[in-house]
Amino acid sequence: MRANARRSCVDLSGEWSFAYAEPEALATAECIGGPAATWHTAAAISNAALPVYPCRVPGNFELDLQANGIIEEPFYGMNIAGLRRYEAAHVWYWRSFRATPPPGTQAQLVFEGVDCFAEIYLNGQLLGRTDNMLVEHTFAVDGLLQEENELLVHIRPAADEARRHDYPPALMAGKANWDSLYVRKAPHMYGWDIMPRALSAGLWRPVRLEFLPVERLEMLYLETVRLAERHESAQLALHYAAQLAAAPDDVYEIVVEGTCDDHRFATRQRALFAAGQFPMHVDQPRLWWPRGRGAPHLYDVTVTLLKNDEEIDRRTLRHGIRTVELHRTSTTDSLGNGEFCFVVNGEKVFVKGSNWVPLDAYHSRDVVRIRPAIALAAELGCNMLRCWGGNVYENDLFYDLCDEQGIMIWQDFAMACAIYPHDPAFCGQLAEEVRRVVRRLRQHPSLVLWAGDNECDQTHFRAARPRDPNTNVLTRRVLPDVLQQEDPSRPYLPSSPYCDPQAFLAGEPYLPENHLWGPRDYFKSDFYRNSLCHFASEIGYHGCPSPASIRRFISPDRVWPPYDNEEWLLHATSPVPGVDIYDGRVMLMVRQVRELFGDVPDTLEEFAFASQATQAEAKKFFIELFRSEKWRRTGILWWNLLDGWPQFSDAIVDYYWAKKLAFNFIKRAQAPLCLMFREPKAWHLELVASNDTRDDLPLTYQVRDVDKGEIVAVGEAVAAADAVTPLARVPFFASEKRFYGLTWSSPLGEGKSHYLSGHPPFDLTTYRRWLHAAGLVEET
């Protein structure tokens, strides 16, 4: 055995074969080939006379069916609603491969994503079972590999597994989501207001065979323990676990070397046991900063394991030196006596960003959408993305890109809008899931917050018989216990929004962090303007996709009008046809258009523009409302960036990557320096400059009435660093409809925006003319 054996792997993704059987076909096949429980090889499936088809891994069952001509495009028309029949199918995937283990190594099979309940067989022998789509599964295969190998995965219906459980009255879920409560799949897959019911199955992430040195580094976590007040030094700690033979005379050492541009740190220390930690001091560190606050410096770190001065294993990682805190209070009030603010490297950061929702209903396709989606977020000036709890935990590429771009990540654990089981088995399964997720993601400096779930606290106190969410043992005990062990220095929020005992007594309006949905009426209504929260982690407004996009997923005879239109309803999204779950979304979009423009256009092209204009004005207003009240308000995460399937939604970029009008409105509203009007008081509008940089910025500005061509405000000023600076006052009359064009110049360059003054309704044709006259519209 060679002591310096290196790590290697065999990629087992690519070409596979699959077979499936719905209940009736399964009964027939069992009559031919015996019980399905005995089908552990491809030959056994062949003996059962099931049709065999080619496929690719990673993949999804429905996409495999589509590729073989068995079903049509799932996202077109009503097609996806007809796929529920396949939820009862058993599916088998298999492939052959050759493998010769290098001397001095141990072999393991790694499945990055199995959806969901499966048995794994290697050469006909059971390796193990999976019951969680959301985490990686690893199986030791030492002594089981042959020159020619066959790997087979049998996936059982998730619906069958859901039926095995008891559902006591204490549980709660949405109409379409009860069968999700015990099943560790992405909650949205059961049907949501933003995603279709697409239960799916398959090997949705890569599969590989790894060969590892017998003596090796198993776990590494490099942590920033503290940062000097003036950032002149940092204290780091390396946490490690290793697999060592540990003969009495052997000397093991760990060498750590980190480089960032021309800066370097290094240390070499004895490893007296197979696990431990040791400190490192770094002088003049290069810090990781959020977008807009400085460069997101990353150190390339190499960790080498030595045995008697000989290298026996080596691992690499990236590390961003930074600290993060969340300053929050239990409640707030109308005077702003409360707080919810992120502090990075000792500096408060005003958050501007979006909610990150499923990139695709079929998650094998997520990875190809990550890079362009992050590019959109960066173009918009987002400094945070909230990974919503109804989703999967994203691919490593997502977190790597956020590290590089300085985009902070708020990470929900995968629970949403429900009261989940509290029995010991479920608690144990969730604890193991969280442990694996935390160990995979904690190295990323972009990850600034763990959140226990999405809106499960709200589910408790909005129940017909309100309950105290602090009785939720999952987010009050199970998750924090794991985090205290695995990642104690990162902030944790039990739910979003979080309702602790004091907040439960005070009531939902007094939460310092909240989801501002409410009646979804006029976007300047009292609900939005008078909200008390410091931080809005969800807030949105509907916007119709472009007509070109709609024609890609709606049948020609159902493209228009939207009324009593089952395809618009399904794609709105009401996931179960004939059951009113979210059936009001189409008419909500119609009402929002009517509210702003007084009428609803009678052509698709005009309606799409009016809806996009309504959404754009709303989201611009939400962002400017929060920015104009900095630091009374500390952040806004609007809903949402990108659709995960073709639909009518709050997203500002549709599934086909077409940008809605709101995209450029938000891009301007989130610029580091932005001029905006506060809402009218005492017959006037106050013009202010919101500056999110560390520097005072000299500027010149002008406000023009686009209709009249009059200059109503002009001047020079200095926008104070990290603050809001009043600039001018302009007369306001609610009865006068005005469109003001705002332009300015500063050391950051030229900027422009606008303000829609007066009360609705506005004339749609006039509004379109105003946009063009101000140079603010890119047609959709």
CSV table of N, CA and C in Angstrom, one decimal, residues 10-14 16 57-59 109-114 136-137 203-209 363-364 367 395:
chain,number,residue,atom,x,y,z
A,10,VAL,N,-14.4,8.6,-10.7
A,10,VAL,CA,-14.9,8.2,-11.9
A,10,VAL,C,-16.3,8.8,-12.0
A,11,ASP,N,-16.6,9.6,-13.1
A,11,ASP,CA,-17.9,10.2,-13.3
A,11,ASP,C,-18.8,9.2,-13.8
A,12,LEU,N,-19.9,8.9,-13.1
A,12,LEU,CA,-20.9,7.9,-13.5
A,12,LEU,C,-22.1,8.6,-14.0
A,13,SER,N,-22.1,9.9,-14.2
A,13,SER,CA,-23.2,10.5,-14.9
A,13,SER,C,-23.1,10.2,-16.4
A,14,GLY,N,-24.1,10.7,-17.2
A,14,GLY,CA,-24.1,10.4,-18.6
A,14,GLY,C,-25.2,9.5,-19.0
A,16,TRP,N,-27.5,6.4,-19.2
A,16,TRP,CA,-28.0,5.3,-18.4
A,16,TRP,C,-29.2,4.7,-19.1
A,57,VAL,N,-28.2,10.9,-16.9
A,57,VAL,CA,-28.1,11.3,-15.5
A,57,VAL,C,-27.1,12.5,-15.5
A,58,PRO,N,-27.4,13.6,-14.8
A,58,PRO,CA,-28.6,13.9,-14.0
A,58,PRO,C,-29.8,14.0,-14.9
A,59,GLY,N,-31.0,13.8,-14.3
A,59,GLY,CA,-32.2,13.9,-15.0
A,59,GLY,C,-33.4,13.8,-14.1
A,109,LEU,N,-19.3,5.1,-3.4
A,109,LEU,CA,-20.2,5.7,-4.4
A,109,LEU,C,-20.9,6.9,-3.8
A,110,VAL,N,-21.0,8.0,-4.6
A,110,VAL,CA,-21.6,9.2,-4.1
A,110,VAL,C,-22.8,9.6,-5.1
A,111,PHE,N,-24.0,9.7,-4.5
A,111,PHE,CA,-25.1,10.2,-5.2
A,111,PHE,C,-25.4,11.6,-4.7
A,112,GLU,N,-25.2,12.6,-5.5
A,112,GLU,CA,-25.4,13.9,-5.0
A,112,GLU,C,-26.9,14.3,-4.9
A,113,GLY,N,-27.8,13.6,-5.6
A,113,GLY,CA,-29.2,13.8,-5.4
A,113,GLY,C,-30.0,12.7,-6.0
A,114,VAL,N,-30.8,12.0,-5.1
A,114,VAL,CA,-31.7,10.9,-5.4
A,114,VAL,C,-33.1,11.3,-5.0
A,136,GLU,N,-26.8,14.7,-0.1
A,136,GLU,CA,-26.0,13.7,-0.8
A,136,GLU,C,-26.0,12.4,0.0
A,137,HIS,N,-25.9,11.3,-0.7
A,137,HIS,CA,-25.8,10.0,-0.1
A,137,HIS,C,-24.5,9.2,-0.6
A,203,LEU,N,-32.5,10.6,-10.6
A,203,LEU,CA,-31.2,10.9,-10.2
A,203,LEU,C,-30.9,12.3,-10.7
A,204,TRP,N,-31.2,13.3,-9.9
A,204,TRP,CA,-31.3,14.6,-10.3
A,204,TRP,C,-30.0,15.4,-10.2
A,205,ARG,N,-29.0,14.8,-9.6
A,205,ARG,CA,-27.7,15.4,-9.5
A,205,ARG,C,-26.7,14.3,-9.8
A,206,PRO,N,-25.4,14.7,-10.1
A,206,PRO,CA,-24.4,13.7,-10.6
A,206,PRO,C,-24.2,12.5,-9.6
A,207,VAL,N,-23.7,11.5,-10.2
A,207,VAL,CA,-23.3,10.2,-9.5
A,207,VAL,C,-21.8,10.0,-9.9
A,208,ARG,N,-21.0,9.6,-8.8
A,208,ARG,CA,-19.6,9.4,-9.1
A,208,ARG,C,-19.1,8.3,-8.2
A,209,LEU,N,-18.0,7.7,-8.6
A,209,LEU,CA,-17.2,6.7,-7.8
A,209,LEU,C,-15.9,7.4,-7.3
A,363,HIS,N,-35.5,19.8,-11.3
A,363,HIS,CA,-34.3,20.3,-10.7
A,363,HIS,C,-33.0,19.8,-11.4
A,364,SER,N,-33.0,18.8,-12.2
A,364,SER,CA,-31.8,18.4,-12.9
A,364,SER,C,-31.4,19.5,-13.8
A,367,VAL,N,-28.7,23.6,-12.7
A,367,VAL,CA,-27.3,24.0,-12.7
A,367,VAL,C,-27.0,24.8,-14.0
A,395,ASN,N,-27.1,24.0,-5.8
A,395,ASN,CA,-25.8,23.4,-6.2
A,395,ASN,C,-24.7,24.3,-5.7
